[in-house]
XYZ file of C-alpha atoms in Angstrom:
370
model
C -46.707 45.562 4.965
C -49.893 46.371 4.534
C -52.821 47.038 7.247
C -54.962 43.868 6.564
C -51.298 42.091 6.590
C -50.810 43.209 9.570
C -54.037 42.191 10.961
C -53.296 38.738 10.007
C -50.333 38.889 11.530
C -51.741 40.070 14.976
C -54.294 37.930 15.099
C -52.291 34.694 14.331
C -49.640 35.341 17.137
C -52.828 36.289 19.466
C -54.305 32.588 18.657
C -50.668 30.834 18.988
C -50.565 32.402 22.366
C -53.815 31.498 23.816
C -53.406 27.901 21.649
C -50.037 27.695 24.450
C -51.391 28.665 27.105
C -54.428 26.056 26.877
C -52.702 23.057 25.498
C -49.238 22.849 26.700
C -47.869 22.299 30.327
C -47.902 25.460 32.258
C -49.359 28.605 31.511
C -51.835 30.230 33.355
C -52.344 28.458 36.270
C -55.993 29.234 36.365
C -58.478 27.131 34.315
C -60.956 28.590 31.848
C -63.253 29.358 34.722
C -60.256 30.957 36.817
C -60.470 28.208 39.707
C -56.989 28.368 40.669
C -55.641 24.540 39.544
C -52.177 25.259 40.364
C -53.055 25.666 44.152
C -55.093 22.423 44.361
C -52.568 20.763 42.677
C -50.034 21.503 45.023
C -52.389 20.646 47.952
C -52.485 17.524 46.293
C -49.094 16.991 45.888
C -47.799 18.131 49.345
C -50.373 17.579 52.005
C -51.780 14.258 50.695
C -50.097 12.534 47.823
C -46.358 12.719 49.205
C -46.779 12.575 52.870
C -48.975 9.488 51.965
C -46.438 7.881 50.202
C -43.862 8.525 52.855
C -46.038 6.626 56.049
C -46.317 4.079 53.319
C -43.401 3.208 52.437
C -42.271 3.079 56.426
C -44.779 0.783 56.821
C -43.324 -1.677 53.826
C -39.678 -1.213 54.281
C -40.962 -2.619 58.151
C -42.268 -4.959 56.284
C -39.402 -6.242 54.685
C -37.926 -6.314 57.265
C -39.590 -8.252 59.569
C -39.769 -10.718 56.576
C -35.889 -10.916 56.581
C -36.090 -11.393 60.690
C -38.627 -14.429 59.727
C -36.093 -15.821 57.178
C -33.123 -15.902 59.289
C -35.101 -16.981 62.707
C -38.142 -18.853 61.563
C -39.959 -19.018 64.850
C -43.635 -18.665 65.857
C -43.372 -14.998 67.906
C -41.641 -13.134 64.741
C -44.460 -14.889 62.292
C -47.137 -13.756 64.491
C -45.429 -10.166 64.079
C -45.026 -10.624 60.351
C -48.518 -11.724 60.312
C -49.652 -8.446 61.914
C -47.185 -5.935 60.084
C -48.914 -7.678 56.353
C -52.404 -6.388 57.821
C -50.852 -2.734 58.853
C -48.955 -2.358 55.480
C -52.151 -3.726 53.378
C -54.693 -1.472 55.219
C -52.014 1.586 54.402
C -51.886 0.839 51.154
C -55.130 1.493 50.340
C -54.246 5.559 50.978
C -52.536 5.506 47.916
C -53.748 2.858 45.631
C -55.858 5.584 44.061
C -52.846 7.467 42.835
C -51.912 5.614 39.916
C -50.232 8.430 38.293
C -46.326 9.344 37.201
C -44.028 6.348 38.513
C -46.377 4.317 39.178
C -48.022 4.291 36.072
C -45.172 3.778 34.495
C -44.233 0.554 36.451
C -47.593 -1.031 36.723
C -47.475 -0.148 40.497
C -50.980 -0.911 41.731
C -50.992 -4.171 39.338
C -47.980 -5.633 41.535
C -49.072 -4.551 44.688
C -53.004 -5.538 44.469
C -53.819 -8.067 41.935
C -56.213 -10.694 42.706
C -57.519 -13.316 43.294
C -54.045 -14.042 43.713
C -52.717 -17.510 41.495
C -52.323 -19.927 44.121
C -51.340 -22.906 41.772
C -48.393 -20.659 40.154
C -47.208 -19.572 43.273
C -46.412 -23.093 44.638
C -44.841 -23.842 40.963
C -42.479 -20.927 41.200
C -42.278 -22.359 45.312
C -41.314 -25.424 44.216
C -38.583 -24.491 41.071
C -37.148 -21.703 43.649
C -36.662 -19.975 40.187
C -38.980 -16.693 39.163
C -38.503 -13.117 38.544
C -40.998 -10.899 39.733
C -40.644 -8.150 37.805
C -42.636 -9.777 34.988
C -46.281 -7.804 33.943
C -47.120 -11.968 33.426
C -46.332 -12.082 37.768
C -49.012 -9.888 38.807
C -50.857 -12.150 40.111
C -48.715 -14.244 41.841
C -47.177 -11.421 44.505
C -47.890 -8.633 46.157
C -50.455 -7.971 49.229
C -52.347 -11.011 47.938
C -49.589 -13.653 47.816
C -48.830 -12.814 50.957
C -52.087 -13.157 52.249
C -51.783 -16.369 51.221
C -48.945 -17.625 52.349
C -49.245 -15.810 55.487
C -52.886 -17.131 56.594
C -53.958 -19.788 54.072
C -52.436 -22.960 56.194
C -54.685 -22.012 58.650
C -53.314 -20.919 62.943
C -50.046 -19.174 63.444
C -48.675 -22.775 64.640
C -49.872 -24.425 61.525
C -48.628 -21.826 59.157
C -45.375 -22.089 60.909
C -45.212 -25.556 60.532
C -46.265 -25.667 56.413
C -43.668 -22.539 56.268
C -40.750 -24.736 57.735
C -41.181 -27.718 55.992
C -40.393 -25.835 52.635
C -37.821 -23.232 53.804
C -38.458 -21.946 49.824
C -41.587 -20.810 50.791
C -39.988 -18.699 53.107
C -37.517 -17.027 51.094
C -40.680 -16.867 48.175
C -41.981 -14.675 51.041
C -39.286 -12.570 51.564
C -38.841 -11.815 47.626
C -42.688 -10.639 47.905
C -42.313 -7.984 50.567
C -38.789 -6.780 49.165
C -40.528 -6.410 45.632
C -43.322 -4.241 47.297
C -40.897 -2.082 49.253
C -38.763 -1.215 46.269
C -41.262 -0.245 44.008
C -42.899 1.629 47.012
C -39.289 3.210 47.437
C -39.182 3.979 43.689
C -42.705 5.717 43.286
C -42.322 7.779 46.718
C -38.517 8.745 45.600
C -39.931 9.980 42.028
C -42.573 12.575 44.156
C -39.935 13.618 46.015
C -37.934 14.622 43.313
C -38.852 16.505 40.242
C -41.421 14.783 39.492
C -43.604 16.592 41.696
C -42.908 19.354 39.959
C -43.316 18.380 36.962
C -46.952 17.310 38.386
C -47.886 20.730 40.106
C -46.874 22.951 36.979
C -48.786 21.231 34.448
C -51.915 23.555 35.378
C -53.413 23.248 31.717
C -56.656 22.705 31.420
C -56.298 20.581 28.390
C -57.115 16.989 28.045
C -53.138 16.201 29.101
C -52.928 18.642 32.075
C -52.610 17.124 35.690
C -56.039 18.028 36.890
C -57.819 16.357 33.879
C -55.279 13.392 33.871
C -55.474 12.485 37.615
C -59.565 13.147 37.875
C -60.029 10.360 35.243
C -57.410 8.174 37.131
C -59.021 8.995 40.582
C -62.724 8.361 38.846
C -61.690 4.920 37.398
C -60.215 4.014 40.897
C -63.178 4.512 42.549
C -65.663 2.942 39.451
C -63.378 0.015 38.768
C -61.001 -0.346 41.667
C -62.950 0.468 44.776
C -67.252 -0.094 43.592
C -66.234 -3.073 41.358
C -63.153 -4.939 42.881
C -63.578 -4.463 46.685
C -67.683 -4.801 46.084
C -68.651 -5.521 43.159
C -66.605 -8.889 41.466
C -67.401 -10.918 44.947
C -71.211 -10.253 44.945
C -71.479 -11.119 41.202
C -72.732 -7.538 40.534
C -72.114 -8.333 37.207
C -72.746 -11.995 36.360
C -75.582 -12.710 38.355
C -73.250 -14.897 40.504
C -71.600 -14.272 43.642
C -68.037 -15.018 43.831
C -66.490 -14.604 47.416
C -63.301 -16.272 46.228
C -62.926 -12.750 44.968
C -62.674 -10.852 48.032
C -59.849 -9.168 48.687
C -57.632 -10.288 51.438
C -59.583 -13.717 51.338
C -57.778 -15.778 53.322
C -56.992 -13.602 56.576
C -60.609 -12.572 56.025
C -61.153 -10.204 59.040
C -59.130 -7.559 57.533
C -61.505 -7.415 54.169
C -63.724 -4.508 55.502
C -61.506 -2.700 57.057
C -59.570 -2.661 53.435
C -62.505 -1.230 51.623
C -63.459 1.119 54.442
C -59.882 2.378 54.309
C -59.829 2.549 50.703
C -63.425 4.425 51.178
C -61.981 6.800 53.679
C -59.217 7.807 51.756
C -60.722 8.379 48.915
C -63.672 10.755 50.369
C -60.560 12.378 52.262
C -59.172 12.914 49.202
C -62.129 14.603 47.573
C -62.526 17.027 50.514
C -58.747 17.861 50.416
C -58.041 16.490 53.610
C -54.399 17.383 54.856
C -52.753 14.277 56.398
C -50.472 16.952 58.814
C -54.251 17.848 60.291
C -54.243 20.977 58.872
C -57.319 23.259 57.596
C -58.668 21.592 54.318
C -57.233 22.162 51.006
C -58.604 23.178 47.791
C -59.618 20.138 45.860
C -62.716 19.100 44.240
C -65.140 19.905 47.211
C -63.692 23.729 47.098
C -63.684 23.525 43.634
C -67.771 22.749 42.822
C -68.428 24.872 45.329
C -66.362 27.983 43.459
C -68.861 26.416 40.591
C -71.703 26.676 42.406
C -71.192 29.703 43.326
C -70.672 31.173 40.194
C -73.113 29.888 38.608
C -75.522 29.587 40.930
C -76.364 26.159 40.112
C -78.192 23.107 41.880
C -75.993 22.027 44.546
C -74.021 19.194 43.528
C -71.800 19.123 46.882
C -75.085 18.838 48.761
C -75.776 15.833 46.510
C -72.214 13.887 46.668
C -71.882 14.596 50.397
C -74.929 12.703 51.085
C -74.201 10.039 49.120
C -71.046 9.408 50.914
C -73.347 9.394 54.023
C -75.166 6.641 52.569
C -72.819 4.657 51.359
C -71.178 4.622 55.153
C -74.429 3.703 56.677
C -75.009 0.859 54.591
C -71.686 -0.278 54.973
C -71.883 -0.458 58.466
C -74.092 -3.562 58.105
C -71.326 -5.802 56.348
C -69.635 -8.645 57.681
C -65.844 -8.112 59.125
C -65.485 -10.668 57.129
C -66.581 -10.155 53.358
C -66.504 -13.459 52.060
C -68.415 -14.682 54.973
C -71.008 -12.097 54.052
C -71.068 -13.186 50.357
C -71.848 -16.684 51.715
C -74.530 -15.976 53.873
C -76.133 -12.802 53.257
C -75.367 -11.516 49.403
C -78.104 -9.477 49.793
C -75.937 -6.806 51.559
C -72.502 -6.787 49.169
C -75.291 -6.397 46.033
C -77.173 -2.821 48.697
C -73.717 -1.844 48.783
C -72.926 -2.038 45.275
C -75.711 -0.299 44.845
C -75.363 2.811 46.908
C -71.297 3.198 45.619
C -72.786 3.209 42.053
C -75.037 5.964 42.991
C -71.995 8.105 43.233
C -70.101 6.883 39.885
C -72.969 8.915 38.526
C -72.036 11.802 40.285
C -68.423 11.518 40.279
C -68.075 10.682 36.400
C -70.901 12.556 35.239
C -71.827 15.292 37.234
C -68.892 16.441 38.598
C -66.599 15.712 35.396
C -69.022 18.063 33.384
C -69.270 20.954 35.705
C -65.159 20.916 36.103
C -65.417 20.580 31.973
C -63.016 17.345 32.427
C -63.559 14.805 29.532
C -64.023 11.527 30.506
C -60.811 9.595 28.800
C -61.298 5.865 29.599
C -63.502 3.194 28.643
C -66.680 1.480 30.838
C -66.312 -2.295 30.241
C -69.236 -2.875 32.671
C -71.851 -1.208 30.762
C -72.730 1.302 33.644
């Protein structure tokens, strides 16, 4: 062989290594700017994404349960408990709506759970036939937190939902198929992180377009843009249309409970972005520690500064909405369209500023224009 052939040779094995080590699953667990992903990732993973999962899912399978009590003792105290377990287990779930990743992606998780406005008029059809099968993608919207809502608070006091609930015992039972459907797809997606697919999640430290960081920071960036600014915010105050919708709002008809939905959803989030352990420890690496490794190296402009603030702002204009959101739609727009506002300000940061320093591509598309 000769010396330039062996050159070749060299350097072709030298670029097939460094092509593996960049592309594939695994590898170096450092990205190209030696953050260490494989750490954060398992912060992820073990101090927020599973333990969340876990309270979760002991808040539906309670759930269920209480709905089965209701089924087989339809009486006013056990509704009133129902009633009151729907609002704990809705509130939790927005801790881990953003992670839409793995099992759940695969089974359309947050799209079972969450859709609305929920499809009142198919609801009473399937009610009234006492034949369905939620497990259909074309069911979304007729389960979940919202059909629950509902059925739970749409008839109007505890007595009169009792009463409405009793004279069609289906309704019941429709009730109890919503709340078992959430707790075994809950029991599904928390079993699957338990298992290997955390793994499978924690050693993909790539830095590639398919690795776990740059996967789940476009799924956590949507959330917020589409899920949290536009759904919770955005859709009721006809942010986008020019007119306000309140029929929108999520949890509509037990109303109360629709701030305290978006400020959990809020909290979690920004939680999440500070690597906030749920066990209480110390903070984890995650993309606070992570821009600030950035900053530091490069000695840039401080973005942290700059996203930290905005969540200030965001909070303090929040505090002037309504408990009730579609109440405040109705009387004050003026407020859901300042908060729209202020959480835009930080899909700026989030999907442009902070996605470019952590050299994360930005993989989905922006149906609102913005």
């Amino acid at each position: 062989m000769t010396k330039i052939s062996k050159f070749l040779l060299i350097a072709m094995l030298a670029f097939a290594v460094a092509c593996s080590t960049d592309d594939g699953e695994g590898g170096d667990s450092t990205g190209s700017d030696n953050f260490d992903r494989g750490k954060m990732l398992a912060n992820w993973a073990d101090n927020i994404i599973v333990p969340s999962f876990v309270a979760f899912q002991e808040e539906t399978q309670k759930l269920e349960d209480i709905a089965k009590a209701f089924a087989e003792t339809p009486n006013l105290a056990v509704l009133k408990t129902l009633r009151a377990q729907y609002k704990v287990a809705y509130q939790e779930f927005q801790t881990v709506e953003m992670f839409q990743i793995g099992k759940a992606e695969e089974l359309g998780y947050r799209n079972f759970l969450n859709t609305y406005p929920t499809k009142t008029e198919n609801i009473e059809s399937k009610i009234a036939s006492g034949s369905y099968n939620l497990e259909l993608p074309s069911s979304y919207a007729e389960q979940g937190f919202p059909a629950l809502d509902y059925l739970l608070y749409s008839y109007g006091t505890a007595e009169e939902t009792l009463g409405a609930l009793t004279a069609n015992p289906e309704s019941i039972n429709y009730i109890l198929s919503v709340a078992e459907h959430i707790n075994t797809l809950t029991a599904e997606v928390t079993t699957s992180w338990q298992g290997d697919y955390r793994d499978t999640f924690v050693n993909n430290t790539s830095s590639s377009s398919t690795g776990s960081v740059d996967r789940f920071t476009n799924d956590y960036v949507m959330y917020y843009e589409k899920i949290l600014r536009s759904g919770k915010i955005g859709y009721p105050a006809g942010a986008f249309t020019g007119s306000p919708s309140p029929g929108n709002v999520e949890g509509l008809y037990a109303g109360d409970i629709s701030k305290n939905l978006y400020l959990q959803a809020l909290d979690s989030f920004e939680d999440f972005y500070y690597g906030v352990q749920l066990n209480g420890g110390e903070n984890g690496p995650s993309y606070f520690q992570y821009l600030k490794y950035m900053e530091d190296k490069t000695d840039s402009e401080s973005l942290t500064a700059s996203i930290s603030d905005q969540f200030s702002a965001i909070r303090n204009q929040s505090s002037d909405l309504d408990d009730n959101l579609r109440l405040q739609v109705e009387t004050d727009n003026s407020k859901m369209l300042a908060a729209h506002d202020e959480l835009q300000k930080l899909v700026i940061l989030l999907k442009v500023d902070m996605m470019q320093t952590l050299s994360i591509s930005v993989d989905y598309v922006d149906s609102d224009g913005d």
